[in-house]
Coordinates of C-alpha atoms in Angstrom, one line a residue:
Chain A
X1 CA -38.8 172.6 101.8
X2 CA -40.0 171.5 105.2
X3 CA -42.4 169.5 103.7
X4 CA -39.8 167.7 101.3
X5 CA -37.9 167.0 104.5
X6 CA -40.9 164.9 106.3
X7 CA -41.4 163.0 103.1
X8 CA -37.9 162.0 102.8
X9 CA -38.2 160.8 106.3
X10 CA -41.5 159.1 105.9
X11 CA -39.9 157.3 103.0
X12 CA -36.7 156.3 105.1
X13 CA -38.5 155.3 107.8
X14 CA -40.8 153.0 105.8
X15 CA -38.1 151.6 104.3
X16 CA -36.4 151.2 107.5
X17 CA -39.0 148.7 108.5
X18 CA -39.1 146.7 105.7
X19 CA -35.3 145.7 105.3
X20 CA -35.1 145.7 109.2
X21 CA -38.3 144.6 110.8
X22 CA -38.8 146.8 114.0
X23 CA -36.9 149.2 114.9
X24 CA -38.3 149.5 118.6
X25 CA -38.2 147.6 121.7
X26 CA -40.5 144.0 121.5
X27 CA -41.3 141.9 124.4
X28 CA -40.3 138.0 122.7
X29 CA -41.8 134.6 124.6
X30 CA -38.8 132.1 123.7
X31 CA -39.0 128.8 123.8
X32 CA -36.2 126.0 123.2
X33 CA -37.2 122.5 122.6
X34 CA -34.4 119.5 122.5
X35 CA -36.2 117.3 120.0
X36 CA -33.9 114.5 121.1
X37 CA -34.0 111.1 122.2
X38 CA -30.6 111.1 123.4
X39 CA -28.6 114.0 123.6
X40 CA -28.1 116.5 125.7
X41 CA -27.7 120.4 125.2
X42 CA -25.4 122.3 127.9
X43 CA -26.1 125.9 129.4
X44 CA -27.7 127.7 126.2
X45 CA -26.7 131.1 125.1
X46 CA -29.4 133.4 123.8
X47 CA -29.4 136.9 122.8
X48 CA -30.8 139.8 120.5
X49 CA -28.6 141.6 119.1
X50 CA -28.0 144.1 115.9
X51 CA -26.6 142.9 112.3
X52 CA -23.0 142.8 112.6
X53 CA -22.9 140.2 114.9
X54 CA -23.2 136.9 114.5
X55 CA -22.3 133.6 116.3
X56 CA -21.5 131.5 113.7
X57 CA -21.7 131.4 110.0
X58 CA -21.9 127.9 108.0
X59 CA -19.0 128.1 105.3
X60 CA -16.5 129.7 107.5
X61 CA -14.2 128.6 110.4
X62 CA -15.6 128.9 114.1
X63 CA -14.3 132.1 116.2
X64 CA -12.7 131.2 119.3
X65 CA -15.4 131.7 121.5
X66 CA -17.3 129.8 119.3
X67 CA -15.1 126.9 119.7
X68 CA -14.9 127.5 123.4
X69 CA -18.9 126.3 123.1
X70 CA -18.8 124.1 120.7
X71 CA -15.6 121.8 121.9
X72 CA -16.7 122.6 126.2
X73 CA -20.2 123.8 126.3
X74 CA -18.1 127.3 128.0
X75 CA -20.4 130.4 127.0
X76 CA -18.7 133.1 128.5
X77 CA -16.7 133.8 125.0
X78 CA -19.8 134.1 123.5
X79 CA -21.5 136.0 126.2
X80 CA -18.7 138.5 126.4
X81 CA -19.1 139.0 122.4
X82 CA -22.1 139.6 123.0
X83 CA -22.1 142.2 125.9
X84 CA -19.2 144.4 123.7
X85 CA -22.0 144.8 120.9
X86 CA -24.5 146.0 123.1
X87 CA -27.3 142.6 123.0
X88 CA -29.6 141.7 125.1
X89 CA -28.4 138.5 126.4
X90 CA -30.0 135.6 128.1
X91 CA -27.7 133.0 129.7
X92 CA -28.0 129.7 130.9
X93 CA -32.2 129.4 131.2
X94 CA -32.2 125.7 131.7
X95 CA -29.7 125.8 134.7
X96 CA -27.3 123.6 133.3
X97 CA -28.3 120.9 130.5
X98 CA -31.6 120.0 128.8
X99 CA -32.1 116.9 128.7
X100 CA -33.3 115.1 125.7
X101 CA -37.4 115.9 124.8
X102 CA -37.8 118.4 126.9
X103 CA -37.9 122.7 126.8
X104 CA -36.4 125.6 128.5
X105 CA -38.6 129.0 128.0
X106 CA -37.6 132.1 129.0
X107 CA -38.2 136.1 128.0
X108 CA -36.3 138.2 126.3
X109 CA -36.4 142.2 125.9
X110 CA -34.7 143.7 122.9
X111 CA -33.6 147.1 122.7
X112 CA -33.9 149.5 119.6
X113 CA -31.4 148.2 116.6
X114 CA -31.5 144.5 118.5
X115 CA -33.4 143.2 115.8
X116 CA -31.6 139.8 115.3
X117 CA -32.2 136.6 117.8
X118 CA -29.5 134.1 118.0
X119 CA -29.0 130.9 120.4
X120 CA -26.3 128.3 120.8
X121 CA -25.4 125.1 123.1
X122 CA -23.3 122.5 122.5
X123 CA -24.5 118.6 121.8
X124 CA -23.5 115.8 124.5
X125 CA -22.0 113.6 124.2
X126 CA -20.0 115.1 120.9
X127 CA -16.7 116.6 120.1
X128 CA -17.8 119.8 118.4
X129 CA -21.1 119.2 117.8
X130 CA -23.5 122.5 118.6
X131 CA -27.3 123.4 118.1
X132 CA -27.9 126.9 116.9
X133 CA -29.7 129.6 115.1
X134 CA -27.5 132.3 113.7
X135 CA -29.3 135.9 112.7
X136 CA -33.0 135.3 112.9
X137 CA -34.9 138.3 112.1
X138 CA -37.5 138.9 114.7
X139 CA -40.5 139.5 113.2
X140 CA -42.3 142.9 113.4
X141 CA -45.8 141.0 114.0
X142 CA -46.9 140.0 116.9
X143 CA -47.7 136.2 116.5
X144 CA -45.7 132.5 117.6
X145 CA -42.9 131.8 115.2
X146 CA -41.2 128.9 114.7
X147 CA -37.6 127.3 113.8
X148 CA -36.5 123.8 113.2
X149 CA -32.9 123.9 114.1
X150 CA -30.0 121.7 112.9
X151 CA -27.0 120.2 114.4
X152 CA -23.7 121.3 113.6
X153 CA -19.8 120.7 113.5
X154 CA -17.8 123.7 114.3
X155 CA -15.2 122.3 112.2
X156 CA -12.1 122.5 115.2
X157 CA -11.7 119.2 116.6
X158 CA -11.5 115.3 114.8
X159 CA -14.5 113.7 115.9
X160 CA -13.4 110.4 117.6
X161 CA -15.8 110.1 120.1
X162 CA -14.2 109.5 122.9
X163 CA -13.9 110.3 126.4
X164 CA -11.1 113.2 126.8
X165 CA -11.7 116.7 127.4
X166 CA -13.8 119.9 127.1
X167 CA -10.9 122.5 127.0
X168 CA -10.1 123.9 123.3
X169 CA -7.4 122.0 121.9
X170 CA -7.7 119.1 123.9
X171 CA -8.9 115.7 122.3
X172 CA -12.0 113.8 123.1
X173 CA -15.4 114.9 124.5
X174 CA -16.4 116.1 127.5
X175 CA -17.8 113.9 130.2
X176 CA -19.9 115.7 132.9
X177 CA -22.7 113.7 134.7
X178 CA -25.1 112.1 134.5
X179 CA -23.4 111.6 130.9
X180 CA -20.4 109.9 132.5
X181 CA -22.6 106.8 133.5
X182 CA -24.6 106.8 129.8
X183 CA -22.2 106.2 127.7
X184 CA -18.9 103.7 126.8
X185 CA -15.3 103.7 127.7
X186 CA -12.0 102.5 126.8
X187 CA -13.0 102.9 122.6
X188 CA -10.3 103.5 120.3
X189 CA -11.5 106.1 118.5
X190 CA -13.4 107.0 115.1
X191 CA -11.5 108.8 113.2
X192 CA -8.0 111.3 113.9
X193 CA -8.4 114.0 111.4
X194 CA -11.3 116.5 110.8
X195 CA -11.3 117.7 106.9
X196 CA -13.7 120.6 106.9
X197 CA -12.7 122.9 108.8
X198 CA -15.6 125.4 108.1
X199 CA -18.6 125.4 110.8
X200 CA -20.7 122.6 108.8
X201 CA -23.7 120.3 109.0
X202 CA -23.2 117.7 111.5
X203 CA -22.9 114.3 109.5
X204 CA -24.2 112.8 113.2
X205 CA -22.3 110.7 115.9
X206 CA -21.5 107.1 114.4
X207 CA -21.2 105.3 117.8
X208 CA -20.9 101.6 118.3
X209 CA -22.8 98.8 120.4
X210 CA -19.8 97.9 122.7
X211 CA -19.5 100.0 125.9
X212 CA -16.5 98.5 127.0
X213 CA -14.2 98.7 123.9
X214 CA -14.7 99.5 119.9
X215 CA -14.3 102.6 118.0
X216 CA -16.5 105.0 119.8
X217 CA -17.6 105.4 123.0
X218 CA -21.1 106.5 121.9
X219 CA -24.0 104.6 122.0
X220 CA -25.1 104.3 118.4
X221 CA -28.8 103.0 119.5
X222 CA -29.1 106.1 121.8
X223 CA -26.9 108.9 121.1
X224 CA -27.0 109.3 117.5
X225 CA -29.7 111.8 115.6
X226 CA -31.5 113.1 112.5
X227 CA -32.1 117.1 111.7
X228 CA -34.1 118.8 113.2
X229 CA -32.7 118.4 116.7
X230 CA -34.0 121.5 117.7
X231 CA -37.1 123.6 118.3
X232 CA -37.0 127.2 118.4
X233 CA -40.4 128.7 119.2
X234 CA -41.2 132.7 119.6
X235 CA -44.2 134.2 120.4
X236 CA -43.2 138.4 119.7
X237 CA -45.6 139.9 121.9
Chain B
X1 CA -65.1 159.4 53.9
X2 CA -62.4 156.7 55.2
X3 CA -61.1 156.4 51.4
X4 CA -60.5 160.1 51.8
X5 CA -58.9 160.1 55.4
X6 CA -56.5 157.2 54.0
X7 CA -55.3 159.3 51.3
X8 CA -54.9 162.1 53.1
X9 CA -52.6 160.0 55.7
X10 CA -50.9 158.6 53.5
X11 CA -49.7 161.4 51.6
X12 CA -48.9 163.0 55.2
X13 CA -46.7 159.9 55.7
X14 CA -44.8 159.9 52.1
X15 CA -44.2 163.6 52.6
X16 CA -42.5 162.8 55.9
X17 CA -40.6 159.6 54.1
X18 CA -39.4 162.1 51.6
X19 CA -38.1 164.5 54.3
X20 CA -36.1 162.2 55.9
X21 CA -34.1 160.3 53.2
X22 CA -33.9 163.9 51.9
X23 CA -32.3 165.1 55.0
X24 CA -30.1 161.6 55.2
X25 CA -28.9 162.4 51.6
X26 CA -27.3 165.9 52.7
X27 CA -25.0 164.4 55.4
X28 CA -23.6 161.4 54.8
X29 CA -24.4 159.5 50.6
X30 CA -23.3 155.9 52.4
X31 CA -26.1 156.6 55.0
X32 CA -28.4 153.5 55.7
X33 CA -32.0 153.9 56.7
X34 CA -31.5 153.5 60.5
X35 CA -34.2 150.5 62.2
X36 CA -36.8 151.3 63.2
X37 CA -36.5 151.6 67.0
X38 CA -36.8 148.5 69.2
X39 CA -37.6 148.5 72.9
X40 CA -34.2 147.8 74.8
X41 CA -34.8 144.1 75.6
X42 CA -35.1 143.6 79.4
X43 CA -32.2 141.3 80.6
X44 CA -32.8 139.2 84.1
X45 CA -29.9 138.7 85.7
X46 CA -29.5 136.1 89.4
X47 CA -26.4 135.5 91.1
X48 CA -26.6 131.8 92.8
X49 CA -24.7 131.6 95.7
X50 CA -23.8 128.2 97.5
X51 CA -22.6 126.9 100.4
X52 CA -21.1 123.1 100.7
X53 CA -22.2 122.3 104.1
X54 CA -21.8 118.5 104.0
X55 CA -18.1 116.6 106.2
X56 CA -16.4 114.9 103.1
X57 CA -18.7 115.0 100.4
X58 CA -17.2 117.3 97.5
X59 CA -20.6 118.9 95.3
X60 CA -20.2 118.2 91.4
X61 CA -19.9 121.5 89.5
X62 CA -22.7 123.5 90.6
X63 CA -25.6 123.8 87.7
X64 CA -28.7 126.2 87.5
X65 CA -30.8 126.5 84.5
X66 CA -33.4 128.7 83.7
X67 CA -36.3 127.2 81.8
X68 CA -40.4 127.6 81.8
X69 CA -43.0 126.2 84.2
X70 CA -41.5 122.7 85.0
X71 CA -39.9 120.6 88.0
X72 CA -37.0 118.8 86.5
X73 CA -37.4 115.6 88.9
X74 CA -40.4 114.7 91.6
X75 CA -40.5 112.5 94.1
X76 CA -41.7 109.0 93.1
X77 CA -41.0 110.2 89.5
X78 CA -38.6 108.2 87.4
X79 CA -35.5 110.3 86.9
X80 CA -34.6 111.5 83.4
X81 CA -31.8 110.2 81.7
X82 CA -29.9 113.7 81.8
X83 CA -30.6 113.8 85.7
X84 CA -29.4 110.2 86.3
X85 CA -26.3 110.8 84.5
X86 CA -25.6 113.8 86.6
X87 CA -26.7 112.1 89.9
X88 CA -24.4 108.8 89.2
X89 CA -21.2 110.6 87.7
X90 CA -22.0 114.5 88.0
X91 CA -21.4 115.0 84.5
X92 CA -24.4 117.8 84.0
X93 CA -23.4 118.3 79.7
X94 CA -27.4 116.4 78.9
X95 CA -28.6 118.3 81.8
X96 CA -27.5 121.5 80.5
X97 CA -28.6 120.6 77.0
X98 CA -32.1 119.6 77.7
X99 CA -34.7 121.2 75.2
X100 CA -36.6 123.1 78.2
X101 CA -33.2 125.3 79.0
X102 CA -33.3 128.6 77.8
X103 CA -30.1 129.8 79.9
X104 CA -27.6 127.8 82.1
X105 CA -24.4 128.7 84.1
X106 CA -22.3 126.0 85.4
X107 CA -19.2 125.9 87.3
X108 CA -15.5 124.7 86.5
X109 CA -15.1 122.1 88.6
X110 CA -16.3 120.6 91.7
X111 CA -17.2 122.8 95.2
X112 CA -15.3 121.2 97.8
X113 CA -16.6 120.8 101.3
X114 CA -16.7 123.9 103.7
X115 CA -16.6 125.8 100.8
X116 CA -19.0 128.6 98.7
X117 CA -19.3 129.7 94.9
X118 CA -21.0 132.0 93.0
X119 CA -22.4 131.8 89.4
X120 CA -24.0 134.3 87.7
X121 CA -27.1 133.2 85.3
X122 CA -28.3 136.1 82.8
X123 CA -31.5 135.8 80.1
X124 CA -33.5 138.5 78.1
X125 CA -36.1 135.7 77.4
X126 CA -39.3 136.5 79.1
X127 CA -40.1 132.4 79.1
X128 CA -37.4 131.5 81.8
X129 CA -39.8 132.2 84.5
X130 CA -38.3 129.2 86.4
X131 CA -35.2 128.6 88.0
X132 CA -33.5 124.6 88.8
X133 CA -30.0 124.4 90.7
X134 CA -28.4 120.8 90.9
X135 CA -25.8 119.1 92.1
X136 CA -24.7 115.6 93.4
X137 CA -22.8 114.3 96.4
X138 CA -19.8 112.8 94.5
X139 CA -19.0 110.0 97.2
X140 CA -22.0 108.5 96.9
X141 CA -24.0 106.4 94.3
X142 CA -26.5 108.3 93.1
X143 CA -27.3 111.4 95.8
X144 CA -27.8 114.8 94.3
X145 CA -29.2 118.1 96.0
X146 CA -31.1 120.9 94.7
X147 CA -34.2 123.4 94.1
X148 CA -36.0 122.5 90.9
X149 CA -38.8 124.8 89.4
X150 CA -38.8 128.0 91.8
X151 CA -40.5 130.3 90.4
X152 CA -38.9 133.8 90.0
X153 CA -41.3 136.4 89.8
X154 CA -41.7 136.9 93.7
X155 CA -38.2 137.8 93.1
X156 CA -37.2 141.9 92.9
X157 CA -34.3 143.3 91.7
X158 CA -31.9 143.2 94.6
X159 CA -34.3 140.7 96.2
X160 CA -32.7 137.5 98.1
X161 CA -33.9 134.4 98.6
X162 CA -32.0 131.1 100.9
X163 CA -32.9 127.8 101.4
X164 CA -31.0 125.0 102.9
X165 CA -31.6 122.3 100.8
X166 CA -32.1 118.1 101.6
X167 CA -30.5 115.3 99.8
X168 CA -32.3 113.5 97.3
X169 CA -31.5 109.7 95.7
X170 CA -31.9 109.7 91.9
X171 CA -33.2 105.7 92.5
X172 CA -31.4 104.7 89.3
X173 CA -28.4 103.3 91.0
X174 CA -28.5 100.5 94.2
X175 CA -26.5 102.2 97.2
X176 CA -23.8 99.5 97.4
X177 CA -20.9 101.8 98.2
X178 CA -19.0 99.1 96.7
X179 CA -15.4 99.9 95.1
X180 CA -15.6 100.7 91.6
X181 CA -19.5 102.5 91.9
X182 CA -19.0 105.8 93.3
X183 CA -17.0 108.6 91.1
X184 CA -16.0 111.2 93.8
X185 CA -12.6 110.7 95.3
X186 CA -13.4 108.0 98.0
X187 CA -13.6 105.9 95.3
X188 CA -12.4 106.7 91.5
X189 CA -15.2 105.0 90.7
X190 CA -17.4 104.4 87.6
X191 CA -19.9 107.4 87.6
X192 CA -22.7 107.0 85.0
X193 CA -24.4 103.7 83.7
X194 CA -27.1 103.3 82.2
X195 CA -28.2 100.1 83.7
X196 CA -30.9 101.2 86.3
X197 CA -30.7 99.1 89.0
X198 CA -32.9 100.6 91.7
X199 CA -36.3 101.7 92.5
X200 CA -36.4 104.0 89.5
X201 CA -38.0 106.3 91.5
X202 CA -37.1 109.6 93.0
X203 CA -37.1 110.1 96.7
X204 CA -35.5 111.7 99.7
X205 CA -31.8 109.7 100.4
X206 CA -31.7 108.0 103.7
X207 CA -27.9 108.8 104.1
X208 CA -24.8 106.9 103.8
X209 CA -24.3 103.7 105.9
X210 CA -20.4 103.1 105.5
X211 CA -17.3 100.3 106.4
X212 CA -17.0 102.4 109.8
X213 CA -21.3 101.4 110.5
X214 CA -20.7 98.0 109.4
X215 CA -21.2 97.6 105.5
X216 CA -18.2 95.9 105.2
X217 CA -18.4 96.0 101.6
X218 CA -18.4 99.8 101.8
X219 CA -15.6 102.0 100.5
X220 CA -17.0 104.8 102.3
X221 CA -15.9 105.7 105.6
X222 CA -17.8 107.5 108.7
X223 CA -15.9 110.9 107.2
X224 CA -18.7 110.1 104.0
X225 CA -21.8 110.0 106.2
X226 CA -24.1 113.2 105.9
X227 CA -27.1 114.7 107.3
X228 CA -30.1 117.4 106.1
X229 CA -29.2 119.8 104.6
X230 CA -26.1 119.7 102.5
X231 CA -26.4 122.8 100.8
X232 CA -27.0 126.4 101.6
X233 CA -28.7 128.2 98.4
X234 CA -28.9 131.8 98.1
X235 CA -30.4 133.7 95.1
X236 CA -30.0 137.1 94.6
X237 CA -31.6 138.7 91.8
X238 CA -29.4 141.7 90.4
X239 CA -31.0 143.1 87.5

């Protein structure tokens, strides 16, 4: 009987690890690379965290604190999500925004059950537009992983590309320096309505080459892009 | 020695013969010899789940075939006929009908965007060892997505597999955007023709250019425009 009892365990426990990598505590090297020419990424929001979180999912609308990131770069919905489920959660590495080509690295500890690495940041100059990696399973191995990440709409707010605000249900995008001197003024804007409503692929910034009046107040020989605009790289110690 | 082993089997197996039609005679005269028995055939069973990730561009009804060893379209590879007429007007009746399918599934209309659907794709054949999904991007002039030739034996029962998938151009169709070439509702468009008036090669689509990014000619608008990748697959095999 006993011995039927340690094989049932042995069994569990082997299956354990293969549907959910490690169940134990892992020391992860994380490195986030904006792959950019011109866009910028504001504070980013890591964390490790167990499987019924997650920060977004494509195909379904944005939570609010999701849309508090995506539409104003503000974390602190997200962070507080991710406090309540127990993560491990790293905030703001960069201190403040990553500038186009260049990386923010920082370590993370998970605890037991963590076993799920997510990031998030929104995309300046944009309306909704946020990098991000949703559920990544941390690998058991020890070895340097990495993830090409896409940009992506949250779906909440008609991209028109103009200057405006940063607060949820506010038009326009949000302007903070050294943004404010990089890109147009005064455009009309691109479009009024937003028809998917569902966190989604990006389909990019369409800009326009007048600073001082058109459509857009993007630069579209700057501040436009092509997936991957992001670089996820860990090394699981 | 063998002459005598034969005869002794086979009157060991007439005897037995005997036996049983004897026994089927006492219970039921209309009794039919029963076949002999067959090994249950083993049925495969996926369940293709995907995600419409693109801004405005509805998908054409979601195809997947199963079929043996085979990619359905390359790159720099002329598209078939059946492909170019699902690329240019998402019509997939050839592509379903094409000699290599052994099993399709295909859905009832078109998957809007922000959306997900589900089809379900069953075979007993052993030969459909391969698995194509298709699709095209309905506001544009010849732009499909999909996964052609996976194979499925790394799969398990209860195994899943996802991919986010890139945007392909069929190359039988010039990208004018002009009014009356794209099917999908930015347009009403003409969908299939069989003129070929493009590279006539298969390759990765550069995107949309649009009215709003100054083809003026362009029915499409910046709403149209779409980046890598447009689709989310996943495949879960269920029996």
């Amino acid at each position: 009987m006993k011995f039927k009892t340690l094989l049932t365990t042995v069994a569990t426990s082997v299956t354990m690890i293969a549907v959910s990598s490690a169940a134990s505590a892992q020391d992860l090297d994380i490195t986030v690379t904006n792959l950019t020419q011109g866009l910028y990424f504001t504070p980013i929001v890591a964390a490790a965290h167990n499987g019924d979180t997650q920060l977004f999912s494509t195909g379904m609308a944005a939570s609010p604190e999701l849309t508090a990131m995506a539409e104003g770069g503000d974390i602190s919905g997200l962070v507080s999500v991710l406090t309540n489920a127990d993560a491990n959660t790293v905030e703001n590495p960069a201190g403040g925004l990553l500038a186009p080509s260049t990386s923010t690295n920082f370590m993370l500890m998970n605890d037991e059950g963590n076993q799920y690495l997510s990031f998030s940041a929104m995309i300046l100059p944009s309306n909704d537009g946020f990098v991000g990696v949703s559920r990544w399973m941390i690998p058991e191995e020890a070895g340097t992983y990495t993830v090409y990440v896409n940009a992506y709409d949250a779906g909440t707010e008609a991209n028109d590309e103009i200057r405006g605000s940063g607060a949820v249900g506010e038009a326009g995008m949000p302007v903070p320096p050294p943004l404010e001197n990089m890109i147009g003024m005064n455009g009309t804007g691109v479009t009024m309505s937003e028809t998917n409503m569902a966190v989604h692929v990006h389909r990019g910034n369409l800009g326009d080459d007048d600073m001082m009046a058109g459509k857009s107040d993007i630069n579209n020989s700057v501040q436009r892009w092509l997936n991957p605009v992001a670089k996820l790289t860990v090394v699981v110690k | 020695m063998s002459i005598h082993l034969f005869n002794k089997r086979t009157a060991l197996m007439l005897t037995l013969a005997a036996t049983l039609t004897a026994c089927g005679s006492d219970n039921d005269d209309n009794m039919t010899e029963p076949p002999p028995p067959q090994p249950e055939p083993m049925e495969y069973s996926y369940d293709i789940t995907v995600v419409n990730l693109t801004h405005e561009q509805p998908l054409s009804p979601i195809t997947a075939v199963l079929h043996a060893d085979g990619k359905m379209w390359d790159i720099g590879m002329s598209s078939s006929i059946a492909l170019e007429k699902l690329a240019e007007g998402g019509d997939n009746t050839d592509f379903i009908s094409q000699e290599s399918v052994i099993a399709n599934a295909s859905a009832q209309g078109p998957l809007m965007p922000g959306l997900s659907e589900t089809l379900t794709i069953t075979t007993t054949d052993e030969l459909a060892t391969h698995l194509t999904m298709v699709s095209m991007l309905v506001n544009t002039n010849d732009a499909f997505s999909g996964l052609t030739n996976l194979e499925l034996s790394t799969l398990d029962v209860d195994a899943t597999m996802s991919w986010h998938l890139a945007v392909y151009d069929a190359g039988t169709e010039a990208n004018t955007e002009a009014m009356g070439t794209i099917p999908g509702p930015a347009d009403g468009g003409t969908g299939y023709s069989m003129i070929r008036d493009d590279v006539d090669r298969v390759s990765m689509h550069s995107g949309v250019v649009s009215q709003d990014d100054g083809l003026m000619s362009s029915v499409l608008t910046q709403a149209h425009r779409f980046d890598n990748p447009s689709i989310k697959l996943t495949i879960t095999r269920t029996k």
